[in-house]
Amino acid sequence: MNSRNRALVALLTIACTVVPASVAAAKAVRAELRVEGGQKAILDPGTKYKTDTVTVKSSSKCGPITTNKHTVQGPTALGIVADAATENSNLDPFLVSDTFGFGLIACEIGDFGSFSASKAWLYKVNHKAPDVGAELFNLAKNDSVLWYFANFTTGANTGDELVLKAPSKVKTGETFQVHVDAYDFAGVKTPAEGVTIAGGTFGPTDANGVSTGKIETSRGFARLRGSRGLEDIPTAPKIVCERGGKKCPE
């Protein structure tokens, strides 16, 4: 089974999950959220947000709705997007839908929205796709949440999640190594070969997921980002700074 089919099967599994009448509330936590839209659009590169119980609005763009607003007992993988949207305009609007009767799905985040056999918002926590809806997944402190807009017609964002490791600081003109891993739907990690690294002079990663190069910038820092084909989810941007250069962006 290829990665696109695995993603679709996992989506349908989540869709068929029975939603309990209530979910026990937990204390607010601070977790990291990254959001990848269509066409490799970075809606949030990876930011820590405090999240708790939220109220989210419904959208009829995904079909008929039964309730205009929903209270989600938090902190959850769904609620963190709602909380983040109050601080990050790229995530606004954040709208959900209950049209399918099995729970809430993310209908629209920022400029990207749809839920059908061909397009949908999916999520992972700590590199693994849970088998429950996002409103049921309770987050713990420092969890890493990824939301991504999958297009099953083109295959975009239906493959592995790519994760880039690189030093935070290097000497001016220094040659250094970066490493990229690929996480599948089950969270299994393998070295990612053939990943292109933007933001420097790096060639494609080798069989060990490694590439050697240097940053090309006069600003004293560069944002590196790895991608591989259409299906795989690109890496979060990694800022690499030159020691003694201009102040690095936060």
PDB file of N, CA and C in Angstrom, residues 82-131:
ATOM      1  N   ALA A  82      -7.524  26.518  17.229  1.00  0.00           N
ATOM      2  CA  ALA A  82      -8.430  27.623  17.542  1.00  0.00           C
ATOM      3  C   ALA A  82      -7.728  28.680  18.387  1.00  0.00           C
ATOM      4  N   ASP A  83      -6.974  28.249  19.388  1.00  0.00           N
ATOM      5  CA  ASP A  83      -6.244  29.209  20.220  1.00  0.00           C
ATOM      6  C   ASP A  83      -5.169  29.921  19.417  1.00  0.00           C
ATOM      7  N   ALA A  84      -4.472  29.189  18.557  1.00  0.00           N
ATOM      8  CA  ALA A  84      -3.406  29.794  17.749  1.00  0.00           C
ATOM      9  C   ALA A  84      -3.959  30.811  16.761  1.00  0.00           C
ATOM     10  N   ALA A  85      -5.174  30.569  16.256  1.00  0.00           N
ATOM     11  CA  ALA A  85      -5.773  31.472  15.263  1.00  0.00           C
ATOM     12  C   ALA A  85      -6.045  32.854  15.832  1.00  0.00           C
ATOM     13  N   THR A  86      -6.138  32.970  17.155  1.00  0.00           N
ATOM     14  CA  THR A  86      -6.341  34.285  17.770  1.00  0.00           C
ATOM     15  C   THR A  86      -5.054  35.095  17.780  1.00  0.00           C
ATOM     16  N   GLU A  87      -3.904  34.427  17.551  1.00  0.00           N
ATOM     17  CA  GLU A  87      -2.611  35.103  17.546  1.00  0.00           C
ATOM     18  C   GLU A  87      -1.973  35.136  16.159  1.00  0.00           C
ATOM     19  N   ASN A  88      -2.276  34.163  15.338  1.00  0.00           N
ATOM     20  CA  ASN A  88      -1.676  34.040  14.014  1.00  0.00           C
ATOM     21  C   ASN A  88      -2.766  34.193  12.962  1.00  0.00           C
ATOM     22  N   SER A  89      -2.748  35.305  12.241  1.00  0.00           N
ATOM     23  CA  SER A  89      -3.800  35.594  11.265  1.00  0.00           C
ATOM     24  C   SER A  89      -3.791  34.619  10.091  1.00  0.00           C
ATOM     25  N   ASN A  90      -2.666  33.931   9.854  1.00  0.00           N
ATOM     26  CA  ASN A  90      -2.617  32.947   8.775  1.00  0.00           C
ATOM     27  C   ASN A  90      -3.551  31.768   9.031  1.00  0.00           C
ATOM     28  N   LEU A  91      -3.909  31.566  10.293  1.00  0.00           N
ATOM     29  CA  LEU A  91      -4.775  30.440  10.662  1.00  0.00           C
ATOM     30  C   LEU A  91      -6.235  30.840  10.783  1.00  0.00           C
ATOM     31  N   ASP A  92      -6.524  32.088  10.521  1.00  0.00           N
ATOM     32  CA  ASP A  92      -7.868  32.639  10.649  1.00  0.00           C
ATOM     33  C   ASP A  92      -8.493  32.802   9.271  1.00  0.00           C
ATOM     34  N   PRO A  93      -9.685  32.265   9.017  1.00  0.00           N
ATOM     35  CA  PRO A  93     -10.576  31.628   9.987  1.00  0.00           C
ATOM     36  C   PRO A  93     -10.217  30.174  10.240  1.00  0.00           C
ATOM     37  N   PHE A  94     -10.574  29.706  11.428  1.00  0.00           N
ATOM     38  CA  PHE A  94     -10.528  28.287  11.736  1.00  0.00           C
ATOM     39  C   PHE A  94     -11.949  27.827  11.968  1.00  0.00           C
ATOM     40  N   LEU A  95     -12.452  27.009  11.057  1.00  0.00           N
ATOM     41  CA  LEU A  95     -13.833  26.570  11.089  1.00  0.00           C
ATOM     42  C   LEU A  95     -13.907  25.048  11.048  1.00  0.00           C
ATOM     43  N   VAL A  96     -14.899  24.484  11.715  1.00  0.00           N
ATOM     44  CA  VAL A  96     -15.054  23.038  11.779  1.00  0.00           C
ATOM     45  C   VAL A  96     -16.387  22.639  11.166  1.00  0.00           C
ATOM     46  N   SER A  97     -16.615  21.344  11.092  1.00  0.00           N
ATOM     47  CA  SER A  97     -17.889  20.837  10.567  1.00  0.00           C
ATOM     48  C   SER A  97     -18.287  19.574  11.322  1.00  0.00           C
ATOM     49  N   ASP A  98     -19.603  19.428  11.558  1.00  0.00           N
ATOM     50  CA  ASP A  98     -20.141  18.201  12.137  1.00  0.00           C
ATOM     51  C   ASP A  98     -21.061  17.503  11.144  1.00  0.00           C
ATOM     52  N   THR A  99     -20.915  17.838   9.878  1.00  0.00           N
ATOM     53  CA  THR A  99     -21.843  17.379   8.852  1.00  0.00           C
ATOM     54  C   THR A  99     -21.832  15.871   8.657  1.00  0.00           C
ATOM     55  N   PHE A 100     -20.719  15.205   9.034  1.00  0.00           N
ATOM     56  CA  PHE A 100     -20.632  13.767   8.776  1.00  0.00           C
ATOM     57  C   PHE A 100     -21.147  12.920   9.925  1.00  0.00           C
ATOM     58  N   GLY A 101     -21.455  13.534  11.064  1.00  0.00           N
ATOM     59  CA  GLY A 101     -22.097  12.821  12.143  1.00  0.00           C
ATOM     60  C   GLY A 101     -21.191  11.980  13.018  1.00  0.00           C
ATOM     61  N   PHE A 102     -19.883  11.944  12.734  1.00  0.00           N
ATOM     62  CA  PHE A 102     -18.986  11.123  13.541  1.00  0.00           C
ATOM     63  C   PHE A 102     -18.094  11.971  14.435  1.00  0.00           C
ATOM     64  N   GLY A 103     -18.354  13.260  14.520  1.00  0.00           N
ATOM     65  CA  GLY A 103     -17.507  14.154  15.298  1.00  0.00           C
ATOM     66  C   GLY A 103     -17.130  15.360  14.477  1.00  0.00           C
ATOM     67  N   LEU A 104     -16.187  16.129  14.982  1.00  0.00           N
ATOM     68  CA  LEU A 104     -15.780  17.355  14.309  1.00  0.00           C
ATOM     69  C   LEU A 104     -14.585  17.103  13.400  1.00  0.00           C
ATOM     70  N   ILE A 105     -14.603  17.776  12.255  1.00  0.00           N
ATOM     71  CA  ILE A 105     -13.429  17.773  11.383  1.00  0.00           C
ATOM     72  C   ILE A 105     -13.055  19.236  11.111  1.00  0.00           C
ATOM     73  N   ALA A 106     -11.778  19.469  10.865  1.00  0.00           N
ATOM     74  CA  ALA A 106     -11.322  20.811  10.490  1.00  0.00           C
ATOM     75  C   ALA A 106     -11.763  21.062   9.059  1.00  0.00           C
ATOM     76  N   CYS A 107     -12.637  22.028   8.883  1.00  0.00           N
ATOM     77  CA  CYS A 107     -13.184  22.325   7.563  1.00  0.00           C
ATOM     78  C   CYS A 107     -12.350  23.380   6.845  1.00  0.00           C
ATOM     79  N   GLU A 108     -11.857  24.360   7.597  1.00  0.00           N
ATOM     80  CA  GLU A 108     -11.120  25.461   6.972  1.00  0.00           C
ATOM     81  C   GLU A 108     -10.095  26.015   7.952  1.00  0.00           C
ATOM     82  N   ILE A 109      -8.858  26.158   7.484  1.00  0.00           N
ATOM     83  CA  ILE A 109      -7.808  26.834   8.236  1.00  0.00           C
ATOM     84  C   ILE A 109      -7.167  27.848   7.304  1.00  0.00           C
ATOM     85  N   GLY A 110      -7.332  29.114   7.623  1.00  0.00           N
ATOM     86  CA  GLY A 110      -6.785  30.156   6.759  1.00  0.00           C
ATOM     87  C   GLY A 110      -7.389  30.099   5.371  1.00  0.00           C
ATOM     88  N   ASP A 111      -6.515  30.045   4.349  1.00  0.00           N
ATOM     89  CA  ASP A 111      -6.969  30.067   2.961  1.00  0.00           C
ATOM     90  C   ASP A 111      -7.286  28.692   2.403  1.00  0.00           C
ATOM     91  N   PHE A 112      -7.181  27.654   3.233  1.00  0.00           N
ATOM     92  CA  PHE A 112      -7.353  26.296   2.726  1.00  0.00           C
ATOM     93  C   PHE A 112      -8.492  25.599   3.451  1.00  0.00           C
ATOM     94  N   GLY A 113      -9.436  25.072   2.672  1.00  0.00           N
ATOM     95  CA  GLY A 113     -10.563  24.412   3.289  1.00  0.00           C
ATOM     96  C   GLY A 113     -11.252  23.433   2.375  1.00  0.00           C
ATOM     97  N   SER A 114     -11.654  22.312   2.946  1.00  0.00           N
ATOM     98  CA  SER A 114     -12.425  21.308   2.227  1.00  0.00           C
ATOM     99  C   SER A 114     -12.383  20.031   3.030  1.00  0.00           C
ATOM    100  N   PHE A 115     -13.387  19.216   2.889  1.00  0.00           N
ATOM    101  CA  PHE A 115     -13.355  17.862   3.414  1.00  0.00           C
ATOM    102  C   PHE A 115     -14.173  17.028   2.460  1.00  0.00           C
ATOM    103  N   SER A 116     -13.506  16.143   1.741  1.00  0.00           N
ATOM    104  CA  SER A 116     -14.179  15.310   0.749  1.00  0.00           C
ATOM    105  C   SER A 116     -13.304  14.090   0.510  1.00  0.00           C
ATOM    106  N   ALA A 117     -13.632  13.341  -0.516  1.00  0.00           N
ATOM    107  CA  ALA A 117     -12.809  12.188  -0.846  1.00  0.00           C
ATOM    108  C   ALA A 117     -11.469  12.603  -1.417  1.00  0.00           C
ATOM    109  N   SER A 118     -11.335  13.873  -1.798  1.00  0.00           N
ATOM    110  CA  SER A 118     -10.108  14.309  -2.460  1.00  0.00           C
ATOM    111  C   SER A 118      -9.256  15.267  -1.638  1.00  0.00           C
ATOM    112  N   LYS A 119      -9.856  16.016  -0.706  1.00  0.00           N
ATOM    113  CA  LYS A 119      -9.092  16.993   0.069  1.00  0.00           C
ATOM    114  C   LYS A 119      -9.548  16.980   1.527  1.00  0.00           C
ATOM    115  N   ALA A 120      -8.584  17.113   2.440  1.00  0.00           N
ATOM    116  CA  ALA A 120      -8.940  17.126   3.857  1.00  0.00           C
ATOM    117  C   ALA A 120      -7.775  17.631   4.689  1.00  0.00           C
ATOM    118  N   TRP A 121      -8.100  18.230   5.825  1.00  0.00           N
ATOM    119  CA  TRP A 121      -7.099  18.584   6.823  1.00  0.00           C
ATOM    120  C   TRP A 121      -6.862  17.363   7.715  1.00  0.00           C
ATOM    121  N   LEU A 122      -5.594  16.961   7.854  1.00  0.00           N
ATOM    122  CA  LEU A 122      -5.200  15.849   8.712  1.00  0.00           C
ATOM    123  C   LEU A 122      -4.242  16.348   9.787  1.00  0.00           C
ATOM    124  N   TYR A 123      -4.020  15.524  10.802  1.00  0.00           N
ATOM    125  CA  TYR A 123      -3.119  15.958  11.866  1.00  0.00           C
ATOM    126  C   TYR A 123      -2.279  14.807  12.389  1.00  0.00           C
ATOM    127  N   LYS A 124      -1.135  15.149  12.980  1.00  0.00           N
ATOM    128  CA  LYS A 124      -0.250  14.201  13.642  1.00  0.00           C
ATOM    129  C   LYS A 124       0.189  14.822  14.961  1.00  0.00           C
ATOM    130  N   VAL A 125       0.477  13.973  15.925  1.00  0.00           N
ATOM    131  CA  VAL A 125       1.034  14.433  17.199  1.00  0.00           C
ATOM    132  C   VAL A 125       2.311  13.647  17.461  1.00  0.00           C
ATOM    133  N   ASN A 126       3.388  14.385  17.665  1.00  0.00           N
ATOM    134  CA  ASN A 126       4.696  13.761  17.874  1.00  0.00           C
ATOM    135  C   ASN A 126       5.016  12.781  16.745  1.00  0.00           C
ATOM    136  N   HIS A 127       4.723  13.236  15.519  1.00  0.00           N
ATOM    137  CA  HIS A 127       5.055  12.536  14.271  1.00  0.00           C
ATOM    138  C   HIS A 127       4.175  11.320  13.981  1.00  0.00           C
ATOM    139  N   LYS A 128       3.146  11.070  14.775  1.00  0.00           N
ATOM    140  CA  LYS A 128       2.285   9.912  14.573  1.00  0.00           C
ATOM    141  C   LYS A 128       0.841  10.345  14.380  1.00  0.00           C
ATOM    142  N   ALA A 129       0.129   9.689  13.455  1.00  0.00           N
ATOM    143  CA  ALA A 129      -1.277   9.997  13.196  1.00  0.00           C
ATOM    144  C   ALA A 129      -2.148   9.231  14.185  1.00  0.00           C
ATOM    145  N   PRO A 130      -2.815   9.916  15.122  1.00  0.00           N
ATOM    146  CA  PRO A 130      -3.686   9.222  16.084  1.00  0.00           C
ATOM    147  C   PRO A 130      -4.882   8.583  15.385  1.00  0.00           C
ATOM    148  N   ASP A 131      -5.502   7.632  16.073  1.00  0.00           N
ATOM    149  CA  ASP A 131      -6.652   6.943  15.491  1.00  0.00           C
ATOM    150  C   ASP A 131      -7.971   7.468  16.058  1.00  0.00           C
TER     151      ASP A 131
END
